[in-house]
Tab-separated table of C-alpha atoms in Angstrom:
chain	number	residue	atom	x	y	z
C	250	MET	CA	0.068	0.081	-0.086
C	251	ALA	CA	1.281	3.533	-0.496
C	252	ILE	CA	0.824	6.969	1.295
C	253	THR	CA	0.504	10.145	-0.354
C	254	PHE	CA	1.984	13.298	1.192
C	255	THR	CA	0.365	16.538	0.141
C	256	CYS	CA	1.483	20.122	0.663
C	257	LYS	CA	0.513	23.449	-0.702
C	258	ALA	CA	4.396	24.329	-1.266
C	259	SER	CA	5.213	21.108	-3.296
C	260	ALA	CA	4.219	18.425	-5.509
C	261	ASP	CA	2.481	15.383	-3.933
C	262	VAL	CA	4.936	12.635	-2.738
C	263	THR	CA	3.814	8.894	-2.780
C	264	MET	CA	5.869	6.473	-0.745
C	265	LEU	CA	5.305	2.737	-0.242
C	266	ASP	CA	4.264	1.887	3.467
C	267	ALA	CA	7.609	0.060	4.292
C	268	HIS	CA	9.599	3.268	3.504
C	269	VAL	CA	7.093	5.478	5.417
C	270	GLN	CA	7.511	3.104	8.494
C	271	SER	CA	11.292	3.645	8.144
C	272	LEU	CA	10.859	7.461	7.676
C	273	PHE	CA	8.543	7.796	10.606
C	274	ALA	CA	10.966	5.751	12.849
C	275	ILE	CA	13.497	8.378	11.934
C	276	LEU	CA	11.012	11.188	13.043
C	277	GLU	CA	9.892	9.318	16.017
C	278	ARG	CA	6.555	9.358	15.122
C	279	ASP	CA	3.743	6.934	15.242
C	280	LEU	CA	2.172	6.391	11.758
C	281	ALA	CA	-1.465	7.204	11.828
C	282	PRO	CA	-3.916	6.862	8.983
C	283	ARG	CA	-4.304	10.652	8.897
C	284	GLY	CA	-1.872	13.149	10.023
C	285	VAL	CA	-0.056	16.516	9.671
C	286	ILE	CA	3.628	17.795	9.844
C	287	THR	CA	3.063	21.522	10.500
C	288	ALA	CA	5.365	24.083	8.768
C	289	ALA	CA	6.937	24.937	12.217
C	290	GLN	CA	7.807	21.062	12.595
C	291	ALA	CA	9.185	20.746	9.194
C	292	PRO	CA	12.739	22.010	9.803
C	293	LEU	CA	13.138	19.864	12.827
C	294	ALA	CA	11.878	16.820	10.648
C	295	LEU	CA	14.475	17.767	7.975
C	296	ARG	CA	17.193	17.848	10.483
C	297	ARG	CA	16.428	14.478	11.939
C	298	ILE	CA	16.303	12.881	8.576
C	299	ARG	CA	19.694	14.363	7.752
C	300	ALA	CA	21.332	13.250	10.837
C	301	ALA	CA	19.924	9.830	10.699
C	302	LEU	CA	21.104	9.529	6.803
C	303	ASP	CA	24.545	10.830	8.043
C	304	ALA	CA	24.813	8.363	10.844
C	305	ARG	CA	23.786	5.511	8.514
C	306	GLY	CA	26.683	6.362	6.158
C	307	LYS	CA	26.836	5.092	2.398
C	308	GLU	CA	24.733	1.854	2.073
C	309	SER	CA	26.209	-1.042	0.577
C	310	GLU	CA	24.798	-2.349	-2.662
C	311	PRO	CA	24.041	-5.983	-2.557
C	312	ASP	CA	26.363	-8.095	-4.409
C	313	ALA	CA	25.293	-8.467	-8.027
C	314	ALA	CA	27.226	-11.894	-8.190
C	315	LEU	CA	25.209	-13.415	-5.077
C	316	GLU	CA	21.953	-11.465	-5.388
C	317	PRO	CA	21.344	-10.008	-8.857
C	318	ASP	CA	17.693	-9.355	-8.254
C	319	ALA	CA	18.441	-7.279	-5.088
C	320	ALA	CA	21.357	-5.534	-6.650
C	321	ARG	CA	19.118	-4.374	-9.684
C	322	ASP	CA	16.394	-3.224	-7.457
C	323	PHE	CA	18.487	-1.616	-4.745
C	324	VAL	CA	17.759	2.201	-4.121
C	325	PRO	CA	19.396	3.777	-1.151
C	326	LEU	CA	17.118	5.177	1.626
C	327	ALA	CA	18.572	8.790	1.057
C	328	THR	CA	17.453	8.495	-2.565
C	329	ARG	CA	13.867	7.179	-1.604
C	330	LEU	CA	13.634	10.134	1.012
C	331	TRP	CA	14.728	13.033	-1.105
C	332	PRO	CA	11.511	13.961	-2.587
C	333	PHE	CA	10.028	14.041	0.906
C	334	MET	CA	13.120	16.035	2.138
C	335	GLN	CA	12.255	18.594	-0.518
C	336	MET	CA	8.787	18.679	0.425
C	337	LEU	CA	9.838	19.466	4.030
C	338	GLU	CA	12.376	22.200	2.903
C	339	ARG	CA	9.559	23.885	0.893
C	340	ALA	CA	6.912	23.650	3.537
C	341	GLY	CA	8.976	25.084	6.140
C	342	ALA	CA	10.040	27.931	3.853
C	343	GLN	CA	6.621	28.806	2.628
C	344	GLY	CA	4.782	28.012	5.846
C	345	ALA	CA	2.753	25.179	4.649
C	346	ASP	CA	1.574	21.997	6.431
C	347	ILE	CA	2.338	18.559	5.094
C	348	LEU	CA	-0.720	16.189	5.314
C	349	TRP	CA	-1.528	12.647	4.573
C	350	GLY	CA	-4.598	10.406	4.618
C	351	VAL	CA	-6.984	13.281	3.718
């Protein structure tokens, strides 16, 4: 299943549940069916994501010889979160809330 985040300052961002779970763990939030990240909360959320990604370091790709499908489909978390990070930046800068489940 997918969750779509909307914000007046940005294009919509749709993410699969598994990636949203990782995102919300970083943000230290429970994932509810509906919710909001206010414009005032956006800068802190962005700092938490950046700090978590920095702490993880560069993710290693699966070995293509041992796991060809996993290597072909591998996308680092930083790449998956980049559109949401852009949304957070714009939301904070333009005073717009981020909503989901509406």
